[in-house]
Coordinates of C-alpha atoms and ligand atoms in Angstrom, one line a residue:
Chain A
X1 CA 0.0 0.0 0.0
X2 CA 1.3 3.5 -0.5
X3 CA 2.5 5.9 2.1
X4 CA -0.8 7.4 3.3
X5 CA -0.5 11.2 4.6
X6 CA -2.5 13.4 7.1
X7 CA -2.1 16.3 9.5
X8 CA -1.9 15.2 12.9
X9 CA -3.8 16.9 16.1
X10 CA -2.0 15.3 19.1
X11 CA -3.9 17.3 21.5
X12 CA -2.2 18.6 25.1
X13 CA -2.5 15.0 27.1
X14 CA -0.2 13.7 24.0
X15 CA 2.8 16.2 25.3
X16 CA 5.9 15.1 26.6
X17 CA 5.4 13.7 30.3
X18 CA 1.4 14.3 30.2
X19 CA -1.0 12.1 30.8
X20 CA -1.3 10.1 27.3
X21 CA 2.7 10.5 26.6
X22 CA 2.3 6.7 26.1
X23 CA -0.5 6.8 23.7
X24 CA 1.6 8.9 21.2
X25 CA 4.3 6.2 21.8
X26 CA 2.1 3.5 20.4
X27 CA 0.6 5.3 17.7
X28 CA 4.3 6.3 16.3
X29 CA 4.7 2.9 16.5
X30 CA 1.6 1.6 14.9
X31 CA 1.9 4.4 11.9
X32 CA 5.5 3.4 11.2
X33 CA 4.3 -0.7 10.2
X34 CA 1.2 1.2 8.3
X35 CA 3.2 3.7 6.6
X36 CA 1.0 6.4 7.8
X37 CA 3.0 9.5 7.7
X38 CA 1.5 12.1 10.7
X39 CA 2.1 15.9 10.0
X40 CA 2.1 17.2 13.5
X41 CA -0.2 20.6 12.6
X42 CA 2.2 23.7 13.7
X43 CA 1.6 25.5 16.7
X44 CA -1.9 23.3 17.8
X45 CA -3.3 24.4 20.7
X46 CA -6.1 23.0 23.2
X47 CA -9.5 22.4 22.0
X48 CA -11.4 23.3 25.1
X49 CA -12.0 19.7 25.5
X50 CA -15.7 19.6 26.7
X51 CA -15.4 21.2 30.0
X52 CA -14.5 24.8 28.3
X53 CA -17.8 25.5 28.1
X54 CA -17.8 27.6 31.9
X55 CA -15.7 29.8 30.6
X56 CA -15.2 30.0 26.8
X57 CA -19.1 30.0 25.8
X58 CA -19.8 29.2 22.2
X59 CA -17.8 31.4 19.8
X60 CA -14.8 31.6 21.6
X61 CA -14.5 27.8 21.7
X62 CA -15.3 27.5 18.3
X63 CA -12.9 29.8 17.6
X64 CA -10.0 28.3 19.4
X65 CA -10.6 24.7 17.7
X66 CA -11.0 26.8 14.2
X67 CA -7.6 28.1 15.0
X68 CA -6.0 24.9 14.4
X69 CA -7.9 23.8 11.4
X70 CA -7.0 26.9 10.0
X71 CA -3.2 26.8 10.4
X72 CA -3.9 23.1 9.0
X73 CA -5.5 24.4 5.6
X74 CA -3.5 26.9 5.4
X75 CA -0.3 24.1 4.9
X76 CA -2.2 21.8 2.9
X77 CA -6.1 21.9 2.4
X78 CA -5.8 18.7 0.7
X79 CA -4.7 16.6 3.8
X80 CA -7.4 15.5 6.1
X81 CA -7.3 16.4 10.1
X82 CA -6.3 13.0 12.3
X83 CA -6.6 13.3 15.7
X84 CA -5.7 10.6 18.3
X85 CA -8.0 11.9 21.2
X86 CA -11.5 11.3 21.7
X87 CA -12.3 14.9 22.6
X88 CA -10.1 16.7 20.6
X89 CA -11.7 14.9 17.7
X90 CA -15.1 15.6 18.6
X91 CA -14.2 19.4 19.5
X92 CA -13.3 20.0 16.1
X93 CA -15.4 17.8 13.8
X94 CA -18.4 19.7 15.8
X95 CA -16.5 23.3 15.1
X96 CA -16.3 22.1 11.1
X97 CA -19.7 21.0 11.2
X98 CA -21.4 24.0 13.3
X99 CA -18.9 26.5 11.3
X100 CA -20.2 24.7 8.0
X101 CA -24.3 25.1 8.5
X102 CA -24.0 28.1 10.1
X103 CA -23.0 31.0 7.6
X104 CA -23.6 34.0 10.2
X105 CA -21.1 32.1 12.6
X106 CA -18.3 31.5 10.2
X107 CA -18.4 35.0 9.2
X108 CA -18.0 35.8 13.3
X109 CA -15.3 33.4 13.6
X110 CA -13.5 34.3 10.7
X111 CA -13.5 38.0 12.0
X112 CA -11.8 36.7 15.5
X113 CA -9.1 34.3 13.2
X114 CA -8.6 37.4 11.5
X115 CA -6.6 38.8 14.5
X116 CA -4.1 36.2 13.6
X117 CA -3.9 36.7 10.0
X118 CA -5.7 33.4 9.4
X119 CA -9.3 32.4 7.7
X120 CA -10.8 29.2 7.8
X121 CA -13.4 27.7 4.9
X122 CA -13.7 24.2 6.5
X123 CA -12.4 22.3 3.9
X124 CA -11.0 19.5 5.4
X125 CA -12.6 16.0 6.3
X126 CA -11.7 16.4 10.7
X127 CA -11.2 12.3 11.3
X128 CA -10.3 10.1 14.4
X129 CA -7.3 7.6 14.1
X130 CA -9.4 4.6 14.4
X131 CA -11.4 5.9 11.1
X132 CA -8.5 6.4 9.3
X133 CA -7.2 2.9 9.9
X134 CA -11.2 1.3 9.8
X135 CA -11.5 3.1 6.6
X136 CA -8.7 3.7 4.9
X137 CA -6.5 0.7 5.9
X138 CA -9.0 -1.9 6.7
X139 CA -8.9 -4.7 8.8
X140 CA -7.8 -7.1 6.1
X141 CA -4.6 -4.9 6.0
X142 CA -4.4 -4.6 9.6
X143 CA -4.5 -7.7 9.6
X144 CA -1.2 -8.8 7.4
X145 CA 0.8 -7.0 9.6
X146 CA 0.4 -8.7 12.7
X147 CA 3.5 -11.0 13.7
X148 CA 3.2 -12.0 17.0
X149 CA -0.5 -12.6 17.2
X150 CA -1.9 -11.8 20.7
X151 CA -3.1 -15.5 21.5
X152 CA -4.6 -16.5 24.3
X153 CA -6.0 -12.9 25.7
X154 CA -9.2 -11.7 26.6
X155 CA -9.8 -8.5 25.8
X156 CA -13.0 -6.1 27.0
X157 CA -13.3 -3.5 24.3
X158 CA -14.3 0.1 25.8
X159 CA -15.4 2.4 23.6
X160 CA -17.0 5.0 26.1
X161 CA -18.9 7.9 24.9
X162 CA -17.3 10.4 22.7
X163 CA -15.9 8.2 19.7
X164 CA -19.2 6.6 19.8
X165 CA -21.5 9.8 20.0
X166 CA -22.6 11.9 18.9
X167 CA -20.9 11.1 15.7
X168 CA -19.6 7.7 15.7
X169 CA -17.5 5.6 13.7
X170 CA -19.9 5.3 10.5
X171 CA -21.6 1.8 10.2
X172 CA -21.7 1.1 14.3
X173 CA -24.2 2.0 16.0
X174 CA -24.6 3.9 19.4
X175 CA -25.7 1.2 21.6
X176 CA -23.0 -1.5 20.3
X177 CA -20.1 -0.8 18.3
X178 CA -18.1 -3.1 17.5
X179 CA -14.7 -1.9 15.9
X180 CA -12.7 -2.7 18.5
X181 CA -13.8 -6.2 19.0
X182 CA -12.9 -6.6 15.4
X183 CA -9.6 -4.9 16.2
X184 CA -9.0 -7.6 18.9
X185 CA -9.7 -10.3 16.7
X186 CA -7.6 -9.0 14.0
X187 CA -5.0 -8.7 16.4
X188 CA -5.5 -12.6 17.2
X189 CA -6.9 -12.2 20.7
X190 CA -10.4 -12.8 21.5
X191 CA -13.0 -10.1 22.5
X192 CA -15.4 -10.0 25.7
X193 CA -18.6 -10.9 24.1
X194 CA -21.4 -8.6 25.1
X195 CA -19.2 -6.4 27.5
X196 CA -21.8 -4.5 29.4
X197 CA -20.1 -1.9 29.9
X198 CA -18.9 -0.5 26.4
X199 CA -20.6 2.5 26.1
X200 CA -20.8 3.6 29.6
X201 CA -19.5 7.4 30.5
X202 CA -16.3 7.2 32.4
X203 CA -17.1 10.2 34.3
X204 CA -15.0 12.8 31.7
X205 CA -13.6 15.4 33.8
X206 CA -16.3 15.2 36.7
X207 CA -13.6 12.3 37.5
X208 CA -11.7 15.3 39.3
X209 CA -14.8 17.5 40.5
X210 CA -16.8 14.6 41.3
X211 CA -14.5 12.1 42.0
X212 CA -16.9 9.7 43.8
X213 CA -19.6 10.1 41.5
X214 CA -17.3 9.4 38.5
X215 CA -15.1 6.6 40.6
X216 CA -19.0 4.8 40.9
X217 CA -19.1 4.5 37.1
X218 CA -16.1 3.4 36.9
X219 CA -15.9 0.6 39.7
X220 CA -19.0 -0.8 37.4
X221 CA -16.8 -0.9 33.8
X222 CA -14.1 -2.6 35.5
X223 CA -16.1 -5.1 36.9
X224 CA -18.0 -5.9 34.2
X225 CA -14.9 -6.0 32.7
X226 CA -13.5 -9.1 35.6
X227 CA -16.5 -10.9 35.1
X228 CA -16.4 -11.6 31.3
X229 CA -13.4 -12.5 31.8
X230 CA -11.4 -10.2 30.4
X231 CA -7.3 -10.0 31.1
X232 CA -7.4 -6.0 30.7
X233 CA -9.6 -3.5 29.2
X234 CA -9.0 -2.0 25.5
X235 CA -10.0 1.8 24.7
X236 CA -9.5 4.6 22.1
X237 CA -9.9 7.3 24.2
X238 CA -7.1 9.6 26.4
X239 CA -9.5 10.3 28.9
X240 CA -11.6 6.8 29.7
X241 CA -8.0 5.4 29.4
X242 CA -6.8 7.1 32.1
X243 CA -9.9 7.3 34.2
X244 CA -10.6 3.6 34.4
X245 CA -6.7 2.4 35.0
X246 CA -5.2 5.4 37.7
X247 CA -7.9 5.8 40.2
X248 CA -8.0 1.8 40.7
X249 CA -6.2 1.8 44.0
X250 CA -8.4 4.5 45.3
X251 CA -11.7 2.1 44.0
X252 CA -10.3 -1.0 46.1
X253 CA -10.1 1.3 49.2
X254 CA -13.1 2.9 48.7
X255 CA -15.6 -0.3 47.8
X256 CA -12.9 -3.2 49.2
X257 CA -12.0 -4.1 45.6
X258 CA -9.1 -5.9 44.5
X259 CA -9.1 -4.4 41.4
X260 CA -5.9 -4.5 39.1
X261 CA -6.9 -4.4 35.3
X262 CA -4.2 -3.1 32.5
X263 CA -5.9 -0.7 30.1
X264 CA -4.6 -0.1 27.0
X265 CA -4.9 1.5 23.5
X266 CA -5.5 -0.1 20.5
X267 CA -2.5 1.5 19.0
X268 CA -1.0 -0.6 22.0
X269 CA -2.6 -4.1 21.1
X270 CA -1.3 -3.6 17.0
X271 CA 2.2 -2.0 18.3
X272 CA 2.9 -5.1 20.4
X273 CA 1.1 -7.5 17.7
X274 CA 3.4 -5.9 15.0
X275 CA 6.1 -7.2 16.8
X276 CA 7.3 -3.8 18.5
X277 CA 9.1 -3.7 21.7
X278 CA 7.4 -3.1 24.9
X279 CA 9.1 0.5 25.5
X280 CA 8.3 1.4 21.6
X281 CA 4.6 0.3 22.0
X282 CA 4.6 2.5 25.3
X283 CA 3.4 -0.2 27.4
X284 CA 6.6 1.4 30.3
X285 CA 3.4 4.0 30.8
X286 CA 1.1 1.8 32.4
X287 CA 0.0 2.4 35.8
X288 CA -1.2 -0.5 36.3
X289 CA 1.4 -3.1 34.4
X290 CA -0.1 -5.0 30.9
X291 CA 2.3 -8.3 32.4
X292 CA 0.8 -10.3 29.4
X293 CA 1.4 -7.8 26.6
X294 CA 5.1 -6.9 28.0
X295 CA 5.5 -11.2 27.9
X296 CA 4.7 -11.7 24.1
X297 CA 6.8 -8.2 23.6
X298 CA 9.7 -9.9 25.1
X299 CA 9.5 -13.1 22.7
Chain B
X1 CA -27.5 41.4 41.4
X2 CA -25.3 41.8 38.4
X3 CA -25.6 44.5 35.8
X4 CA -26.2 42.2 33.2
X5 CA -28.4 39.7 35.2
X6 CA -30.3 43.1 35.6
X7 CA -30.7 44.1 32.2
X8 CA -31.7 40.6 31.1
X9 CA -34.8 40.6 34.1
X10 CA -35.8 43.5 32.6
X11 CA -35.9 42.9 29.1
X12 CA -37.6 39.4 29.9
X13 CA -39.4 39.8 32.2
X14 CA -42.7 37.8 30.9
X15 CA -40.6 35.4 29.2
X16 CA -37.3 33.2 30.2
X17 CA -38.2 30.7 27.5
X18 CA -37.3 33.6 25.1
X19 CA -34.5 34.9 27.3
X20 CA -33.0 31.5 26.7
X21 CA -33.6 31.3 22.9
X22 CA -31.3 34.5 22.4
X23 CA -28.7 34.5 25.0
X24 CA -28.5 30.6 25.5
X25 CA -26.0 28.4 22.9
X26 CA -28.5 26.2 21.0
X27 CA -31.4 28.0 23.3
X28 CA -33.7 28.2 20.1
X29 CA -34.2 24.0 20.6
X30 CA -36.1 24.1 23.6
X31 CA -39.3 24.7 22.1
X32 CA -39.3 20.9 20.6
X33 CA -38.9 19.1 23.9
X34 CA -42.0 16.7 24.2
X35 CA -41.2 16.0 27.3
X36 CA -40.6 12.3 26.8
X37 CA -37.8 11.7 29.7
X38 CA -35.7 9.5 27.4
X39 CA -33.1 12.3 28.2
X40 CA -33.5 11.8 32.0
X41 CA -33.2 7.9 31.8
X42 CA -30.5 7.9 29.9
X43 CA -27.7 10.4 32.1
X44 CA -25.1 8.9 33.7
X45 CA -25.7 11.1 36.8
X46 CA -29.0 11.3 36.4
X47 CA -29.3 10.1 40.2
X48 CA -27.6 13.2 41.4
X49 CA -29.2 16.0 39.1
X50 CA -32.4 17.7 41.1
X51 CA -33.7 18.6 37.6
X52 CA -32.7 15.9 35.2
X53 CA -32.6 17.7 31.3
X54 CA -36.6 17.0 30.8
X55 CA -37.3 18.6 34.1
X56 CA -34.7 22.0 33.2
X57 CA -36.8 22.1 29.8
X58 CA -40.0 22.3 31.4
X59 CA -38.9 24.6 34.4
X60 CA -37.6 27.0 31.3
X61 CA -40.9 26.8 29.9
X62 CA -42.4 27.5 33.2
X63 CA -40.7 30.4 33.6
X64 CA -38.5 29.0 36.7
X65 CA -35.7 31.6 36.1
X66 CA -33.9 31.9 39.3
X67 CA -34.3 28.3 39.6
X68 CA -33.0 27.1 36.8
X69 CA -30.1 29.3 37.0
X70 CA -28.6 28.6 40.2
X71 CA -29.1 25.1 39.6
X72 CA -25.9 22.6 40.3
X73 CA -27.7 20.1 37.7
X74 CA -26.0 21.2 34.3
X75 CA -22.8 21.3 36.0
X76 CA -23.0 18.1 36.7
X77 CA -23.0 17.0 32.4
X78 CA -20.2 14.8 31.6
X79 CA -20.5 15.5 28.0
X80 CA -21.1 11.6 27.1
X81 CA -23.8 12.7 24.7
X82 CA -25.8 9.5 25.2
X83 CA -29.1 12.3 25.7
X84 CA -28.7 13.7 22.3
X85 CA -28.1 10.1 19.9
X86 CA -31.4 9.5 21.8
X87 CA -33.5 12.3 21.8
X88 CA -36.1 11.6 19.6
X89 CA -37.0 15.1 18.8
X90 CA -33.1 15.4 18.2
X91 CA -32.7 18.5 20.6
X92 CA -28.7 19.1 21.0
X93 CA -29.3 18.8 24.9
X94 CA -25.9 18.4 25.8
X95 CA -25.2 21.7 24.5
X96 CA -27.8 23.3 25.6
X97 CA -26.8 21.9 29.4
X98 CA -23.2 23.6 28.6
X99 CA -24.8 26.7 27.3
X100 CA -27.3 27.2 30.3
X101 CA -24.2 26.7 32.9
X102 CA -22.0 29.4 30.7
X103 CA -25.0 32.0 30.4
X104 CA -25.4 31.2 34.4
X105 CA -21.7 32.1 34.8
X106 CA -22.1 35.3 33.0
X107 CA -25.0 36.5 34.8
X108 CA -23.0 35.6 38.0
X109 CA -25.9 33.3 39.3
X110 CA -24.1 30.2 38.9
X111 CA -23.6 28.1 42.0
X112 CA -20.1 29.3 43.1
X113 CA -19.1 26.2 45.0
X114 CA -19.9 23.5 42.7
X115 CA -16.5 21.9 42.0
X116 CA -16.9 21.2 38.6
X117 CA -18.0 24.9 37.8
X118 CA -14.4 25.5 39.6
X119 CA -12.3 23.1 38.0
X120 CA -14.1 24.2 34.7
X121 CA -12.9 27.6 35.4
X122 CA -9.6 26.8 36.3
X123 CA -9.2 25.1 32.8
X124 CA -10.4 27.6 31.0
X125 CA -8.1 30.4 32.5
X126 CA -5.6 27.8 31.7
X127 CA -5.7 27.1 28.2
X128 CA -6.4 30.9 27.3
X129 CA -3.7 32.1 28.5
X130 CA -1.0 29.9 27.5
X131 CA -3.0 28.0 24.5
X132 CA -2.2 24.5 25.9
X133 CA -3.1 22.6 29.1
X134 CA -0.6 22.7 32.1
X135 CA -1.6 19.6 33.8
X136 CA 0.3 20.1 36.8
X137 CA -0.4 23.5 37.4
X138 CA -3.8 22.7 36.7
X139 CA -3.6 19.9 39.5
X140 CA -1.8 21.6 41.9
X141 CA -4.7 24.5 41.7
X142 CA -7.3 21.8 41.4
X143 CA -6.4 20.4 44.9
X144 CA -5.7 23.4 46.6
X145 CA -8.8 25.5 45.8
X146 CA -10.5 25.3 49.0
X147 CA -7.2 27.0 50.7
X148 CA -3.7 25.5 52.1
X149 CA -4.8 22.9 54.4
X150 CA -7.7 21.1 53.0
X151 CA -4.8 21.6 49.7
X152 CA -2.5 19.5 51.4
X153 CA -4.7 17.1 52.7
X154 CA -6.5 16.4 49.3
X155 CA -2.3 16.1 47.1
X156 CA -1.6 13.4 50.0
X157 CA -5.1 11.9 49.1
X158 CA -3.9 11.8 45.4
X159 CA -0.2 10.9 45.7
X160 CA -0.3 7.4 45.1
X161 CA -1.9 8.5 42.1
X162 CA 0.3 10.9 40.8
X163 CA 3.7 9.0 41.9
X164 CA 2.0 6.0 39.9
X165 CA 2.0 8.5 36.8
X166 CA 5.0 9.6 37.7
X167 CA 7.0 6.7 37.5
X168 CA 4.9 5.9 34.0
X169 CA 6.6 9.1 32.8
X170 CA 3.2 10.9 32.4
X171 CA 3.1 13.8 34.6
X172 CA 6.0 16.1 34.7
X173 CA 6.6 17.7 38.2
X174 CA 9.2 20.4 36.2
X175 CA 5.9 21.7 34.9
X176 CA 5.3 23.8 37.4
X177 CA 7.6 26.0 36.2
X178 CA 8.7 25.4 32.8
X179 CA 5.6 24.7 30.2
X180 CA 6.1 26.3 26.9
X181 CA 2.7 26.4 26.1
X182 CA 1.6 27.4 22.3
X183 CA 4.1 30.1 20.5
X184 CA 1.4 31.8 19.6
X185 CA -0.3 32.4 22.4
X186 CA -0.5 36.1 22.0
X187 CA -2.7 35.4 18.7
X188 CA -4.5 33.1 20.5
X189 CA -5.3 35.7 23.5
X190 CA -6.3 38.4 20.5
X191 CA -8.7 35.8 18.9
X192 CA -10.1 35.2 22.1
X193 CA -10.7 38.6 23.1
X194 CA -12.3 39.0 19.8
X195 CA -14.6 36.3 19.7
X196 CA -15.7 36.9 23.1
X197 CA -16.2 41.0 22.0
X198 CA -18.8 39.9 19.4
X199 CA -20.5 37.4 21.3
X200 CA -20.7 40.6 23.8
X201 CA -21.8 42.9 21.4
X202 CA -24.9 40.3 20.0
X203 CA -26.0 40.1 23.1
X204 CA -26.5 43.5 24.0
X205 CA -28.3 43.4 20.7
X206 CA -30.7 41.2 21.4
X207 CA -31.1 41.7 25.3
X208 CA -29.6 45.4 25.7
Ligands
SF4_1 S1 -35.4 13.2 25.2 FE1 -35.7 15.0 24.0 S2 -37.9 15.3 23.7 FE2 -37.5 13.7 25.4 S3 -37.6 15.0 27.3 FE3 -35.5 14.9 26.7 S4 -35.1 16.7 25.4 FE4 -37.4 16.4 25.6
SF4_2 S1 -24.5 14.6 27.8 FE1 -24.8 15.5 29.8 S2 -27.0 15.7 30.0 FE2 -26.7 14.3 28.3 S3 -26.8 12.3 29.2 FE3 -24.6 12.9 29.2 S4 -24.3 13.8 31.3 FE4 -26.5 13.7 30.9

């Protein structure tokens, strides 16, 4: 297949030493065997994620995502927007598709851009990695590459909300999607069948404002999670990944638990699959430690 | 009360569901709610909120001003969007939950200790200024928002936590005090300040 080519959104919890450091590590890895080639868009900057609202209110949010599809059509307008994070993906696709209908409001955002020198026409398709490699790879391709196949593991696929709504990954629907089951299979590992759990909010931010309220729902996908069986929980989101695996420890003390599920990325699963080492697919950035993933890394 | 919480009583006073429809993002929606519930069954928190999303659609109708405002219930929207993929009148209720707690803010009737309307805040302020998030400085404020003691008290709470992310090399204690943030963040301050200027200046059209 030829080299494929996007811009890339990383999004702040991809930085250096932040909170999904290890995500970027896997996906690196995983684009490398695909020969996906990521052009990092220059100067990015948040998106708001959803909790901006208190503050920003509606046009200066929109603005602030239209920033960074600006600077991005402004290098290439032919180049789709790729972003790796759940909410950064859904913060912009919503600013394209608001800016898009809404004629009075891209004239009032472009007025604000205009302060930087930059205009935005929303040309650009605004995609999530998982689409790019459901839709332009496919799992046939995905597939071929795999050289250590993931035998043996039980995987719980978590999709949570905001790659599943409101847009979605087209062709699943809302109540059961089922990409990443097919990822795990294509990875040669076999999925929790009707994991109860899937689409169940992880508590988003209200994880650090609410923290019991948010550590409730999450006590709840981690057990459903032990009781199909499942060796560690899959996700595609920055946010529900670190959610469900860092407050564990708190969880056990607050409900007597003895909680101690791995959760990983996708972009993990097909690093370590593709035969990458345990430090390239990121897996030195667990929390709680993916043993069995590190163990086929290792052979 | 606060001059534009003033204005806005005056200018609306027989109607908060029109109040709403001008000054609220994706306020003009309202109006379709059949009040089928789906939205309340279907919240995560829905156990917690005193007026689940059906009950703040009818309360706007009502004319519950005061009480819709102050209320902790929007703050309390994780942003899953189950409401809206279910919705069958397809009202963007999510948003409208964001846009009810923002117009709150602004009127200065929001309820000033909810934590998430701090933490919310605090992030904000955050990426504004700097065009990136700081998580540790974000942290760090996070736990120490209710003053020095009860700051301390809550980090030692959370320091198994953060040592655990430390040692996964994802959280960065030197970013306290060195965080480039974006290069541009002047150009992102100006587009801000612009932005928010015109979203000033339409609502003084409408509600002035
Ligand atoms: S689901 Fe939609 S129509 Fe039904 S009560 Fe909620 S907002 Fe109204
Ligand atoms: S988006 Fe907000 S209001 Fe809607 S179901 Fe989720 S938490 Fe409730």
């Amino acid at each position: 297949m030829a080299k494929k080519t996007y811009h890339y959104y990383p999004g702040c919890t991809a930085e250096k030493n932040a909170s999904a450091s290890n995500y970027e590590t896997s996906v690196m890895a995983m684009c490398e065997v695909l020969d996906i080639e990521l052009k990092e868009i220059p100067d990015w900057n948040c998106c708001g994620a959803s909790i901006g609202y208190a503050g920003g209110g509606e046009l200066p949010r929109l603005a602030m995502n239209a920033r960074n599809l600006a600077i991005a059509e402004q290098e290439n307008p032919e180049l789709d927007v790729v972003a790796t994070c759940a909410a950064c993906w859904l913060a912009q696709r919503e600013t394209k598709e608001r800016l898009l209908e809404d004629d009075a409001l891209m004239k009032e955002c472009n007025e604000a851009l205009a302060e930087a020198g930059l205009k935005y026409e929303a040309k650009q398709r605004v995609r999530h990695m998982v689409e790019v490699l459901i839709e332009d790879i496919g799992y046939e391709e995905l597939g071929k590459h795999v050289k250590k196949p993931l035998e043996g593991l039980k995987i719980a696929g978590y999709v949570g909300c905001q790659t599943n709504r409101p847009f979605g990954i087209a062709g699943e629907s809302f109540e059961n999607p089922k990409y990443l089951d097919k990822m795990i299979e294509t990875v040669g590992a076999e999925p929790v069948e009707d994991y109860e759990k899937k689409v169940q909010c992880c508590g988003g931010a209200l994880a650090f404002s609410e923290p019991e309220k948010s550590q409730a729902m999450i006590k709840d996908i981690i057990e459903a999670a032990y009781d199909g069986g499942a060796d560690m929980i899959v996700t595609p989101c920055p946010v529900c990944q670190m959610n469900v695996e860092v407050y564990q420890e708190q969880i056990n003390k607050r409900y007597g638990t003895k909680f101690k599920m791995p959760v990983v990325y996708y972009s993990t699963l097909l690093a370590v699959a593709y035969g990458k080492s345990a430090k390239e697919a990121g897996l030195d950035g667990q929390v709680i430690p993916a043993t069995k993933l590190e163990e086929i890394a290792k052979r | 009360m606060s001059d534009l919480n003033a204005q806005m009583v005056e200018k609306y006073r027989n109607s908060f569901l029109k109040e709403v429809e001008a000054n609220v993002e994706e306020g003009e929606w309202v109006k379709m709610c059949m009040q089928c519930g789906v939205c309340s069954g279907s919240c995560p928190l829905g156990p917690y909120w005193e007026h689940p999303p059906q009950e703040i659609f009818m309360m706007i109708r009502a004319g519950k001003r005061e009480e819709v405002l102050k209320s902790e219930s929007m703050w309390m929207c994780t942003s899953c969007y189950n409401c809206i993929v279910r919705c069958p009148r397809g009202l963007p209720i999510t948003h409208i939950m964001h846009g009810l707690a923002h117009y709150a803010e602004r009127l200065g009737l929001a309820p000033k200790q909810n934590p998430t309307r701090r933490f919310a805040l605090m992030f904000w302020d955050n990426i504004a200024k700097h065009g990136r998030v700081n998580e540790t400085v974000l942290s760090i404020k996070l736990y120490f928002m209710d003053g020095f003691s009860a700051g301390i008290k809550r980090a030692l709470e959370m320091l198994p936590v953060g040592l655990g992310m430390l040692k996964a090399k994802r959280f960065n204690p030197w970013g306290l005090f060195f965080h480039k943030g974006c290069k541009g963040k002047r150009d992102i301050q100006k587009i801000l300040a612009k932005a928010r200027e015109i979203e000033l200046a339409k609502a003084a059209k409408f509600g002035g």
